[in-house]
Coordinates of C-alpha atoms and ligand atoms in Angstrom, one line a residue:
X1 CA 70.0 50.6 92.3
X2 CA 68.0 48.6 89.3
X3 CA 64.5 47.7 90.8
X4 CA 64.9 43.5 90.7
X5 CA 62.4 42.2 88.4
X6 CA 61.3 38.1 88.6
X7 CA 57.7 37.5 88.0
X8 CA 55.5 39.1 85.6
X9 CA 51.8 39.5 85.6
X10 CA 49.8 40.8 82.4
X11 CA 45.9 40.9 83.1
X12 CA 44.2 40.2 79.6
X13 CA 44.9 37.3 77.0
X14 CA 44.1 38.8 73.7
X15 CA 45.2 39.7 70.6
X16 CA 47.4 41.8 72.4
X17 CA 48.1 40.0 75.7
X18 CA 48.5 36.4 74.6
X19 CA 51.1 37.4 71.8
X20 CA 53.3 40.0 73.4
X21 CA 54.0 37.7 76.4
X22 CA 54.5 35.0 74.8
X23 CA 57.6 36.8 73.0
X24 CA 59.1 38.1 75.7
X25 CA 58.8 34.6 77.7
X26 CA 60.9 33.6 74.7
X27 CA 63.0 36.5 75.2
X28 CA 63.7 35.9 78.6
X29 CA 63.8 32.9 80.1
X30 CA 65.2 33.9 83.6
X31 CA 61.9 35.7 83.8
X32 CA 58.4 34.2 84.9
X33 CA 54.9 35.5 82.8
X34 CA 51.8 34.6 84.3
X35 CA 48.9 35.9 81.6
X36 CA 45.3 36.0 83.5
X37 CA 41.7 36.4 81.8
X38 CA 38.1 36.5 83.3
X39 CA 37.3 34.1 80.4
X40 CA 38.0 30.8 81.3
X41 CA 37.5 29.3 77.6
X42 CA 40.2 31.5 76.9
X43 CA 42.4 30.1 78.7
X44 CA 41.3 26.8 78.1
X45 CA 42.6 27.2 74.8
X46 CA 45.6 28.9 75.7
X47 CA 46.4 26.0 77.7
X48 CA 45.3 23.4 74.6
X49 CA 47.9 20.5 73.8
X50 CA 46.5 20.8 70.6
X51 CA 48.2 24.1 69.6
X52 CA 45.5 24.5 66.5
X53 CA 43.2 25.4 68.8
X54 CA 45.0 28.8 70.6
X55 CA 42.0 30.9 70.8
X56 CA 43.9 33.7 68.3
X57 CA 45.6 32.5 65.1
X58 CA 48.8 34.4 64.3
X59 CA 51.4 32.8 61.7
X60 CA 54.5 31.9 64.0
X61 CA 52.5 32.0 67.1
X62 CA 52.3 28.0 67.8
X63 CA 55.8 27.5 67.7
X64 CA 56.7 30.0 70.5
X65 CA 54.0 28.6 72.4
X66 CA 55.6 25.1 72.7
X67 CA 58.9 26.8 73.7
X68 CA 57.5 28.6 76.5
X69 CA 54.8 27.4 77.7
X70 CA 54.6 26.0 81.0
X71 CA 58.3 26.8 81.6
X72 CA 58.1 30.1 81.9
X73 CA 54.8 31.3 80.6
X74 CA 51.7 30.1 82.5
X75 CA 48.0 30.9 81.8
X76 CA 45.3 31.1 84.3
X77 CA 42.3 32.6 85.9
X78 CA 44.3 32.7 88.6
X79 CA 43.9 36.8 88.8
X80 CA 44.8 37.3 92.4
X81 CA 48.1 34.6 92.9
X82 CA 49.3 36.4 89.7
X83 CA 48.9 39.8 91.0
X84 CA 50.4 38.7 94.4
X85 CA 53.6 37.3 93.1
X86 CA 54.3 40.1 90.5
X87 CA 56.6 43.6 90.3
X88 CA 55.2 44.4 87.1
X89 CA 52.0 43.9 85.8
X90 CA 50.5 45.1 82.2
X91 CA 47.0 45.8 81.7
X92 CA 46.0 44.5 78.4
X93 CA 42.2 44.4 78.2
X94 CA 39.7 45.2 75.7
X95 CA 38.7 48.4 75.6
X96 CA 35.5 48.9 73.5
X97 CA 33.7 52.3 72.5
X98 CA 31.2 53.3 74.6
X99 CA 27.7 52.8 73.4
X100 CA 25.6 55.1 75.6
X101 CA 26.7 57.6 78.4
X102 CA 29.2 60.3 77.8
X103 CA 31.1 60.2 75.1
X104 CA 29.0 57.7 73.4
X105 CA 29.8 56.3 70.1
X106 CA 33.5 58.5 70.4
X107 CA 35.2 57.3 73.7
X108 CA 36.8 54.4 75.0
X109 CA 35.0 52.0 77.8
X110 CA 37.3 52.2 80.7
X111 CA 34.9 50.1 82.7
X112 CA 37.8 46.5 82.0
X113 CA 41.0 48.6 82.6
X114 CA 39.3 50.1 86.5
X115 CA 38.2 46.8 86.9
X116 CA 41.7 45.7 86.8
X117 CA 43.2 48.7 88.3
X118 CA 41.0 48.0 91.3
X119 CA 42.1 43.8 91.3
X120 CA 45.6 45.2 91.2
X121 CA 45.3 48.0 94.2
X122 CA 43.6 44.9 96.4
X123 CA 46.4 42.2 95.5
X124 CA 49.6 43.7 94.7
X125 CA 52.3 43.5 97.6
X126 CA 55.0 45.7 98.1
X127 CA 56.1 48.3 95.4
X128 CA 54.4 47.4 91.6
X129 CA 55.1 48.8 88.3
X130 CA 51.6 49.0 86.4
X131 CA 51.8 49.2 82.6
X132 CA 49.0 50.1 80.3
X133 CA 49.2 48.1 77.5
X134 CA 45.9 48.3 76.0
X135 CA 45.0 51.3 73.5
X136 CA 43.2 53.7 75.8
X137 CA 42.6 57.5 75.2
X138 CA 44.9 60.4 76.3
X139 CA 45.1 60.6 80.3
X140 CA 43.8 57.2 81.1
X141 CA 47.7 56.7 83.2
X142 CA 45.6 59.4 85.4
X143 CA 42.8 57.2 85.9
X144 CA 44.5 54.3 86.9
X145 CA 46.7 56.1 89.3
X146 CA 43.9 57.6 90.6
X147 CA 42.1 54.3 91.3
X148 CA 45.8 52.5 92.4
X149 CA 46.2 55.9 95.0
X150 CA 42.7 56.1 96.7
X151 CA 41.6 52.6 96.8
X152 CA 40.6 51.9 100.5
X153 CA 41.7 48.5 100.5
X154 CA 45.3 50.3 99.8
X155 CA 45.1 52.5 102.7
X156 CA 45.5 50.4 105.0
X157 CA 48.4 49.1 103.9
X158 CA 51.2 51.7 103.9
X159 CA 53.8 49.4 102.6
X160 CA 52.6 49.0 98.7
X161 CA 53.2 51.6 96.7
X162 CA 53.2 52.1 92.7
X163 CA 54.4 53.5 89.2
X164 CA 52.2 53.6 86.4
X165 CA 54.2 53.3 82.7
X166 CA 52.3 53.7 79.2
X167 CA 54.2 51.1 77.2
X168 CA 51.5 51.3 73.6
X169 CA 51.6 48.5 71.3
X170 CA 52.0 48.8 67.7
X171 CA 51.7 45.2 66.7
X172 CA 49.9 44.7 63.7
X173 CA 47.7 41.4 63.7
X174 CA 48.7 38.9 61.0
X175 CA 52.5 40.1 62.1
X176 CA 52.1 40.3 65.5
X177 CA 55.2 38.1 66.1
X178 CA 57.3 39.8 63.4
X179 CA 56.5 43.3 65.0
X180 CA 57.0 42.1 68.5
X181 CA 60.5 40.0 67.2
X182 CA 61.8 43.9 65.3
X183 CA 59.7 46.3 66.3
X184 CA 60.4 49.9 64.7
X185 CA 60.5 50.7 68.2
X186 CA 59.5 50.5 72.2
X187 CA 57.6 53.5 73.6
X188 CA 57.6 54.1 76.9
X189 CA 56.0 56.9 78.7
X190 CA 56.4 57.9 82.7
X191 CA 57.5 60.1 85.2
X192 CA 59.8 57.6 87.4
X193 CA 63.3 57.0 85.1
X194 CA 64.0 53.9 87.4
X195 CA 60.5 52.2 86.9
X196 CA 61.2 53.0 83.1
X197 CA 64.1 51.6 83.0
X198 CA 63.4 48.9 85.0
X199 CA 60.7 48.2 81.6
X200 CA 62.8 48.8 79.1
X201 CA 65.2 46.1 80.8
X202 CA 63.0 43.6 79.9
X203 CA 63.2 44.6 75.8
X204 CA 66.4 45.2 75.7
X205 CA 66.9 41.4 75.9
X206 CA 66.0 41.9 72.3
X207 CA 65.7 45.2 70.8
X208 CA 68.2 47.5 70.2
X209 CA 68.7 50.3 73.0
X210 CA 68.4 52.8 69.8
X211 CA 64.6 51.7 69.6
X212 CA 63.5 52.4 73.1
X213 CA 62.1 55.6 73.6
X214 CA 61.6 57.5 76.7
X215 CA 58.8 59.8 76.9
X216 CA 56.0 61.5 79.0
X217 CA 53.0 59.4 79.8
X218 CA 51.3 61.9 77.7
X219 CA 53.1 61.9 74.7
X220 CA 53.3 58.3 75.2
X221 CA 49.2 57.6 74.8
X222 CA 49.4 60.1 72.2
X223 CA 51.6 58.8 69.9
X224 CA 49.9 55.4 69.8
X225 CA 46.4 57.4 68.7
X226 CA 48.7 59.2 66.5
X227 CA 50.4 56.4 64.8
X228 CA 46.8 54.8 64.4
X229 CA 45.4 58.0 63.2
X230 CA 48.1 58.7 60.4
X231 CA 48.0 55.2 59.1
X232 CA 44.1 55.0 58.9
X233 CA 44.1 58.5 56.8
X234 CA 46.6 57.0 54.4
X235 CA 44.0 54.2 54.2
X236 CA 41.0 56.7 53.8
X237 CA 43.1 59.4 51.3
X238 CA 43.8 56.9 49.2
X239 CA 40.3 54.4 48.8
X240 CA 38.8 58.1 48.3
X241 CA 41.5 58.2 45.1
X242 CA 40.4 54.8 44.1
X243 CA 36.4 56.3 43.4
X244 CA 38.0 59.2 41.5
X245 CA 39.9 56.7 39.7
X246 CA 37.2 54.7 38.6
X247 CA 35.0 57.8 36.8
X248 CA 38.4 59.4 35.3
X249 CA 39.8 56.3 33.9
X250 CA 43.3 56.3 36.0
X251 CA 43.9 53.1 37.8
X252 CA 44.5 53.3 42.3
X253 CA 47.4 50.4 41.9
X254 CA 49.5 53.0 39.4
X255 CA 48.4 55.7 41.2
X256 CA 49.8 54.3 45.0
X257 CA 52.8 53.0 43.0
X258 CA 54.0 56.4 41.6
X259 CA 53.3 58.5 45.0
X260 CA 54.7 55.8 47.0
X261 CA 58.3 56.4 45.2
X262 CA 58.7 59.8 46.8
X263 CA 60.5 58.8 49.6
X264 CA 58.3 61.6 51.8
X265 CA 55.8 59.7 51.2
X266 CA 56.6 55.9 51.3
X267 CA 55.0 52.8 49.6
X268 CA 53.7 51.4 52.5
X269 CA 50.0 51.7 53.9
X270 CA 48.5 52.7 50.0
X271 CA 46.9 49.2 48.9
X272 CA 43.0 50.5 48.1
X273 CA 40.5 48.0 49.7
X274 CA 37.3 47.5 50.9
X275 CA 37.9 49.9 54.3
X276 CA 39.7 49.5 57.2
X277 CA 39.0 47.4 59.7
X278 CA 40.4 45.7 63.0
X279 CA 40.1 47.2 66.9
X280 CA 42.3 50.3 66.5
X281 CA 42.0 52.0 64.0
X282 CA 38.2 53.7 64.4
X283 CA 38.4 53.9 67.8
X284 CA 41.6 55.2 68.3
X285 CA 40.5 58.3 65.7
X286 CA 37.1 58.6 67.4
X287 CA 38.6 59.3 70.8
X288 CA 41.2 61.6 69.2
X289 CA 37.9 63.3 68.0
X290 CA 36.6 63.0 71.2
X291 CA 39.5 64.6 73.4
X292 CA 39.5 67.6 70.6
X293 CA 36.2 68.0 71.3
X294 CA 36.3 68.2 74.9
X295 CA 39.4 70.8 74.7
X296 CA 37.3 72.8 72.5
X297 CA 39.4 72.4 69.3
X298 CA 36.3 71.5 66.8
X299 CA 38.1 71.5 63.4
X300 CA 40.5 69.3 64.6
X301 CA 37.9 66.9 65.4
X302 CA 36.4 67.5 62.4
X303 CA 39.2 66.8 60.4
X304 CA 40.0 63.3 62.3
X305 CA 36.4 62.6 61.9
X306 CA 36.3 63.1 58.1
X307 CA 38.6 59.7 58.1
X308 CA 36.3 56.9 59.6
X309 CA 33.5 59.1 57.6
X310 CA 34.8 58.4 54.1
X311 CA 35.9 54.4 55.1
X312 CA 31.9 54.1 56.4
X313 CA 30.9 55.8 52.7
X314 CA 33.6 53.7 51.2
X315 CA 32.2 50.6 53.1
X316 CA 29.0 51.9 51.4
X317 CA 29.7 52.3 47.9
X318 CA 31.1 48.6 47.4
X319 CA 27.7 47.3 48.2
X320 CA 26.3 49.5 45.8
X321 CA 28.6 48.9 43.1
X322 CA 27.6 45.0 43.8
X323 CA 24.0 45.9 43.2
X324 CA 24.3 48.2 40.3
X325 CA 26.6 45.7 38.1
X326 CA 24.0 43.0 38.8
X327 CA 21.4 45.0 37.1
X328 CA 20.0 46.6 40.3
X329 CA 18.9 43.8 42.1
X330 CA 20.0 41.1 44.1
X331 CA 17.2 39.6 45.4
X332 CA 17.6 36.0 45.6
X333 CA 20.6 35.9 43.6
X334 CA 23.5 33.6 45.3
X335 CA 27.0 35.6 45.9
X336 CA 29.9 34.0 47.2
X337 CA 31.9 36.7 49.5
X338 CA 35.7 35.1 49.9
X339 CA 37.0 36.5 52.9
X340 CA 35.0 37.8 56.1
X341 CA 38.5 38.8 58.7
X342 CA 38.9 42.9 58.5
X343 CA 42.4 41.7 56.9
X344 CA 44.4 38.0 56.2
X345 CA 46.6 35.9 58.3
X346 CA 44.1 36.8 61.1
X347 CA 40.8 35.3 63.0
X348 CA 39.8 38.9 64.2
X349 CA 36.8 40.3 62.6
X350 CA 36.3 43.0 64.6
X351 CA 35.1 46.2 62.3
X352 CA 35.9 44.3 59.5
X353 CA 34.9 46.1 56.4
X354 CA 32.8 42.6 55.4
X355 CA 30.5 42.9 58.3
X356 CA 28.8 46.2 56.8
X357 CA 28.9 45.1 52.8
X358 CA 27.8 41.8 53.8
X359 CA 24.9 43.4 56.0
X360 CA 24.1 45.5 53.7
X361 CA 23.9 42.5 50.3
X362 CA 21.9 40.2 52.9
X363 CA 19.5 43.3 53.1
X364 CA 19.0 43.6 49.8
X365 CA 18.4 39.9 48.7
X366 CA 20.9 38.2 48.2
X367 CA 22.0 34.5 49.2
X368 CA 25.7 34.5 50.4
X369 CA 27.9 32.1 50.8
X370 CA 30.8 33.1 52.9
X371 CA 33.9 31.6 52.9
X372 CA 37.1 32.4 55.4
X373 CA 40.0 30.3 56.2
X374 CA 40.4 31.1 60.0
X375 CA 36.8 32.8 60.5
X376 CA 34.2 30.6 62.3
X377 CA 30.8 30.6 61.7
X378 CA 29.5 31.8 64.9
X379 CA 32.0 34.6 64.6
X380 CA 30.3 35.5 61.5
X381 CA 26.8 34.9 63.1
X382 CA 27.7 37.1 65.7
X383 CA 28.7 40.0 64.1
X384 CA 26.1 40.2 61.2
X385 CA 23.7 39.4 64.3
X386 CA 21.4 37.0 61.6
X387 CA 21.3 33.8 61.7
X388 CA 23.0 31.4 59.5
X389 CA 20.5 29.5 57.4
X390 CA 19.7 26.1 58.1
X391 CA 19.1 23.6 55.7
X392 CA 15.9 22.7 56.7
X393 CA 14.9 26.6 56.3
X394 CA 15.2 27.2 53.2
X395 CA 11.8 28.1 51.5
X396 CA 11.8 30.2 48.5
X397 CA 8.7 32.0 48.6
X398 CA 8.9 32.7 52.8
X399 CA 12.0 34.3 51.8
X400 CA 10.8 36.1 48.9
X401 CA 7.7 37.6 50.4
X402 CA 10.4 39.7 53.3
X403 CA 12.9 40.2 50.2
X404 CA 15.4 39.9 52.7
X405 CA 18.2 37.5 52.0
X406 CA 20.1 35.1 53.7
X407 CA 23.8 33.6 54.5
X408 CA 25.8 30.3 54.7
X409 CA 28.8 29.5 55.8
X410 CA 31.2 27.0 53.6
X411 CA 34.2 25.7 54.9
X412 CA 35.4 24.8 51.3
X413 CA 36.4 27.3 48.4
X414 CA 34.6 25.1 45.4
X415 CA 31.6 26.8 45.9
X416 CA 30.7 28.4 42.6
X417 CA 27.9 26.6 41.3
X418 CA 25.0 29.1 39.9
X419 CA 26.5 32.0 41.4
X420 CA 26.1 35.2 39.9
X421 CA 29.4 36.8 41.7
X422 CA 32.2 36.5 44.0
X423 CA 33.6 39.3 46.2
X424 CA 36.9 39.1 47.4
X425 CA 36.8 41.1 50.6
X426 CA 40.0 40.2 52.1
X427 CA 43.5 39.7 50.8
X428 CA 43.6 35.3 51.9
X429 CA 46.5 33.4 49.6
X430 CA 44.5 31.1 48.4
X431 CA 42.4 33.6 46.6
X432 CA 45.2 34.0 44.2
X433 CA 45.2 30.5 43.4
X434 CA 41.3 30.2 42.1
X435 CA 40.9 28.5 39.0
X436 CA 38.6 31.0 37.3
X437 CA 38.3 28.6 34.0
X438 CA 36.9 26.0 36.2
X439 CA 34.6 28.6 38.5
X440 CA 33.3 29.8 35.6
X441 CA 31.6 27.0 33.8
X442 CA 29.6 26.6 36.9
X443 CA 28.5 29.9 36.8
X444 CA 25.3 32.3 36.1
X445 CA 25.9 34.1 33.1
X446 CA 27.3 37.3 32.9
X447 CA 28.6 36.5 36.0
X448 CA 30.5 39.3 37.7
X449 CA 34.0 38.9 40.1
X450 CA 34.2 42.0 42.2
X451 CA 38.1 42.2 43.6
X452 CA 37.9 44.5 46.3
X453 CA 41.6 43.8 47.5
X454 CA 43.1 43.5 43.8
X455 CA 44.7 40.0 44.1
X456 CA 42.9 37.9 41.7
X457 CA 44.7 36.7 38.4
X458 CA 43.0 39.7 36.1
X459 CA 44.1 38.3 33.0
X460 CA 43.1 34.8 34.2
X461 CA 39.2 36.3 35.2
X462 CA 38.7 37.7 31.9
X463 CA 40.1 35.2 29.8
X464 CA 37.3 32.9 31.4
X465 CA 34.7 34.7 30.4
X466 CA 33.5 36.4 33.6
X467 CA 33.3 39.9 34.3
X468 CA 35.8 41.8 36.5
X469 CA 35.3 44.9 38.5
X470 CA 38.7 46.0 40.3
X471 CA 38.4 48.5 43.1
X472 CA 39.9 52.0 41.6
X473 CA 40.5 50.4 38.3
X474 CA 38.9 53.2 35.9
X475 CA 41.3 51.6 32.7
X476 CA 38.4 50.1 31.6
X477 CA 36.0 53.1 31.6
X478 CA 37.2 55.7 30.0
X479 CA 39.2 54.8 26.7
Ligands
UDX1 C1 47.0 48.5 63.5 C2 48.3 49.1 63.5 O1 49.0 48.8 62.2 C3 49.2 48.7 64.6 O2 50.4 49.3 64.7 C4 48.4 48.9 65.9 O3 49.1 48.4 67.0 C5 47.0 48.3 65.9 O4 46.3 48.7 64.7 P1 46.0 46.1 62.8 O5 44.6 46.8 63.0 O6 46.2 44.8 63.4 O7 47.1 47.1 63.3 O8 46.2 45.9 61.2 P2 46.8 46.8 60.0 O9 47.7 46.1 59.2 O10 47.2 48.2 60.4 O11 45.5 47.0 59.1 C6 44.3 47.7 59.5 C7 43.3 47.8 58.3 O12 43.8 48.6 57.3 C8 43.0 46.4 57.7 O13 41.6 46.3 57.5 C9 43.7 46.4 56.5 O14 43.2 45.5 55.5 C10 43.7 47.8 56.0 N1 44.7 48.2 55.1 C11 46.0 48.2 55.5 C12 44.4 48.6 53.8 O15 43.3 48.7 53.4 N2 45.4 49.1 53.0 C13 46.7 49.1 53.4 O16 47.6 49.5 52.6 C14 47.1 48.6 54.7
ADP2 P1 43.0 43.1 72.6 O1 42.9 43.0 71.1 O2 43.2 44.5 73.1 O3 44.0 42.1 73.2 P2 40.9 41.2 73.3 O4 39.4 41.5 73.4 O5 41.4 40.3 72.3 O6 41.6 42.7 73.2 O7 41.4 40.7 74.8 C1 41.1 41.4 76.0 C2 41.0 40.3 77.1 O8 40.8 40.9 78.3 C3 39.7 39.4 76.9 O9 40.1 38.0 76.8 C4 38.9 39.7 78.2 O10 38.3 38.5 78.7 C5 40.0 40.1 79.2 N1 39.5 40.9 80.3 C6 38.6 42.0 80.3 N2 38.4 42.5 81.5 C7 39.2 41.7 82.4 C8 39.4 41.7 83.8 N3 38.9 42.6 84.6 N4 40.3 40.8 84.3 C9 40.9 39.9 83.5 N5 40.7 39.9 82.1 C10 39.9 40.7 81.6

């Protein structure tokens, strides 16, 4: 007999949480989705009438909100009624690496995910399906039961019971609802068939049975490190091409064009930037590092490692190039970075490659002005941990004397007046769209544009007399 499934708990509303729920509310209207958080502002802005104001921005997200919301998707702090009233609940929290302890710097924090596995042993009622949806290393299933099993609160009462599923998600952000509307396809990884299917019952309201996959819990968390892995080495193998492109004259964008046409190897996942960024990728490879450490298998680890090494270098090396085409110093001299998200159609800056380069300019000298579409300010402030400059702060010579530089945020693009560059850090439309004619005029001369992402107008930047650098474009250096 099918396990009956009415209400549906996931604990979390992220990047991951708030979208994926919000689908499958959409998906299945007979079914009730109550997403909890801790963070109250969160769900504030979840619950905002003003849907410009949903704490994540994700193109096509808004419109699924006002379908569902409130009909059959609820958010709360609620954590306990939610737990009570549920047969499955996903865990979906953040899961941060470790910065001291064992496995420092390589391992995932598990201290959210127990936190939750202990709310769900204390609340749940009856018999509860607990699904891991947040990235987490191999074995983390074990942990949860573990904690679900022994909890005392759960030994007294002999009537709940549960089944722990690994259900990964391999939404990409800036897609999120695309992926979640066609995924490539639903893993799910357990030892109970009837819990599994009781899962997959939920998807196959919209994705094809064909796309489901059955698996161990195992093979399950691995794949999703896996996946993450794979695609962030395409990302490192080919921004390494892109420096040996620029000293032998060959040019990254032909390069990924003619290797993507073998069909072994595919087009996708080859577009040379300024680094990967975003909450997987890194820390998905460093506890892949970490768990073939701990078994012992060092050149694996090695290997894995050697990814996030070259994007950190890579990171690097465009801040140097910045400093070396601007005659070696940047002190004082006012840069405009366009773009500050790790990619576009996203808010998230987490390990976005801007936060280093940007770090690293501000270091040296310079006077940024930062621009992003969807990117607050105190994001910003936050993550390059200095403070914006305020206008009433804004003496030369104090500056001078530290020869350490500052930042500004603009909310506008028409920004260019006596800069000496732009850096185009992430891949935003509007970008395209500059009027180089008219940004140059109000320029420094030579003034530079560095195009980390290769989208701006080429022709268009050097017919207005400014000075192009294109990441992995060597055409120009070797004749
Ligand atoms: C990734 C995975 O794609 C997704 O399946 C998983 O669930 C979560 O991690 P995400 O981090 O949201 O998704 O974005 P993704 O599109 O994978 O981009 C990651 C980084 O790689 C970005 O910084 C992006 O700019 C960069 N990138 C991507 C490139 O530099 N070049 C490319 O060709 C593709
Ligand atoms: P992701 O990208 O994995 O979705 P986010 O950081 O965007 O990660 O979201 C994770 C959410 O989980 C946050 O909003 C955080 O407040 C929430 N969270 C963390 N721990 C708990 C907990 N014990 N109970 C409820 N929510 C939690």
């Amino acid at each position: 007999m099918n396990i009956p499934i009415k209400n549906i708990c996931c604990i979390g509303a992220g990047y991951v949480g708030g979208p994926t729920m919000t689908m499958m509310a959409s998906k299945c209207p007979d079914l009730i989705f109550h997403v909890v958080d801790i963070n109250k502002k969160r769900i504030e802005s979840w619950n905002n009438k003003d849907l410009s104001k949903l704490p994540i921005f994700e193109p096509g997200l808004e419109e699924l909100i006002a379908k569902t919301r409130n009909k059959n998707l609820f958010f709360s702090t609620n954590i306990k009624e939610a737990i009570e009233s549920s047969e499955i609940i996903f865990i979906s929290v953040n899961t941060p690496t470790k910065n001291k302890g064992l496995g420092a710097g390589k391992l995932s924090d598990l201290k959210y995910v127990e936190a939750c596995a202990r709310e769900v042993a204390r609340y749940s009622k009856g018999y509860t399906i607990v699904v891991e949806k947040s990235t987490l290393p191999v074995r983390t299933a074990e942990v949860i039961k573990n904690i679900l099993n022994s909890s005392e609160s759960n030994s007294k009462r002999e009537e709940i019971s549960f089944d722990v599923l690994s259900n990964p998600e391999f939404l990409a952000e800036g897609t999120a609802i695309k992926d979640l509307d066609s995924p490539d396809r639903v893993l799910i990884g357990g030892d109970n068939k009837k819990a599994m299917i009781a899962l997959s019952d939920i998807y196959k309201a919209w994705v094809p049975e064909e796309k489901i996959l059955f698996t161990n819990i195992w093979s399950s968390e691995l794949a999703k490190l896996t996946s993450n892995a794979f695609l962030a080495q395409r990302i490192s193998s080919i921004n390494s091409i892109s420096a040996i492109c620029e000293v032998t004259g060959a040019d990254v964008r032909e390069v990924s064009r003619a290797i993507g046409k073998d069909t072994r190897i595919g087009s996708k996942f080859l577009d040379s930037g300024p680094g990967f960024g975003g909450s997987c990728f890194k820390k998905d490879i460093l506890n892949l590092v970490y768990l073939a450490e701990y078994f012992d298998l060092h050149d694996v680890a090695s290997f894995w490692e050697g990814v996030v090494n070259i994007n950190n270098w890579h990171q690097r090396r465009i801040a140097e190039i910045v400093i070396r085409k601007l005659f070696g110093t940047i002190t004082g001299k006012k840069i405009i970075v366009l773009g500050f998200a790790f990619k576009a159609n996203t808010n998230d800056t987490r390990e976005s490659a801007a936060i280093r380069i940007c770090q690293d300019l501000i270091e040296e000298g310079a006077d940024l002005i930062i621009h992003d579409p969807k990117v607050s300010p105190d994001q910003i402030e936050k993550d390059l941990k200095i403070k914006q400059i305020s206008e009433t702060n804004t003496n030369p010579d104090s500056l001078l004397k530290s020869q350490i530089g500052q930042w500004k945020f603009s909310k506008n693009i028409d920004i260019f007046d006596d800069a000496h560059a732009i850096l185009v850090l992430t891949e935003w439309e509007e970008y395209k769209h500059i009027e180089w004619q008219k940004a140059s005029k109000k320029m420094v001369k030579p003034s530079w544009v560095f195009d980390s992402r290769s989208i701006v107008n080429a022709e268009e930047v050097i017919k207005s007399g400014l000075k192009l650098w294109r990441l992995g474009d060597g055409s120009k250096t070797k004749k």
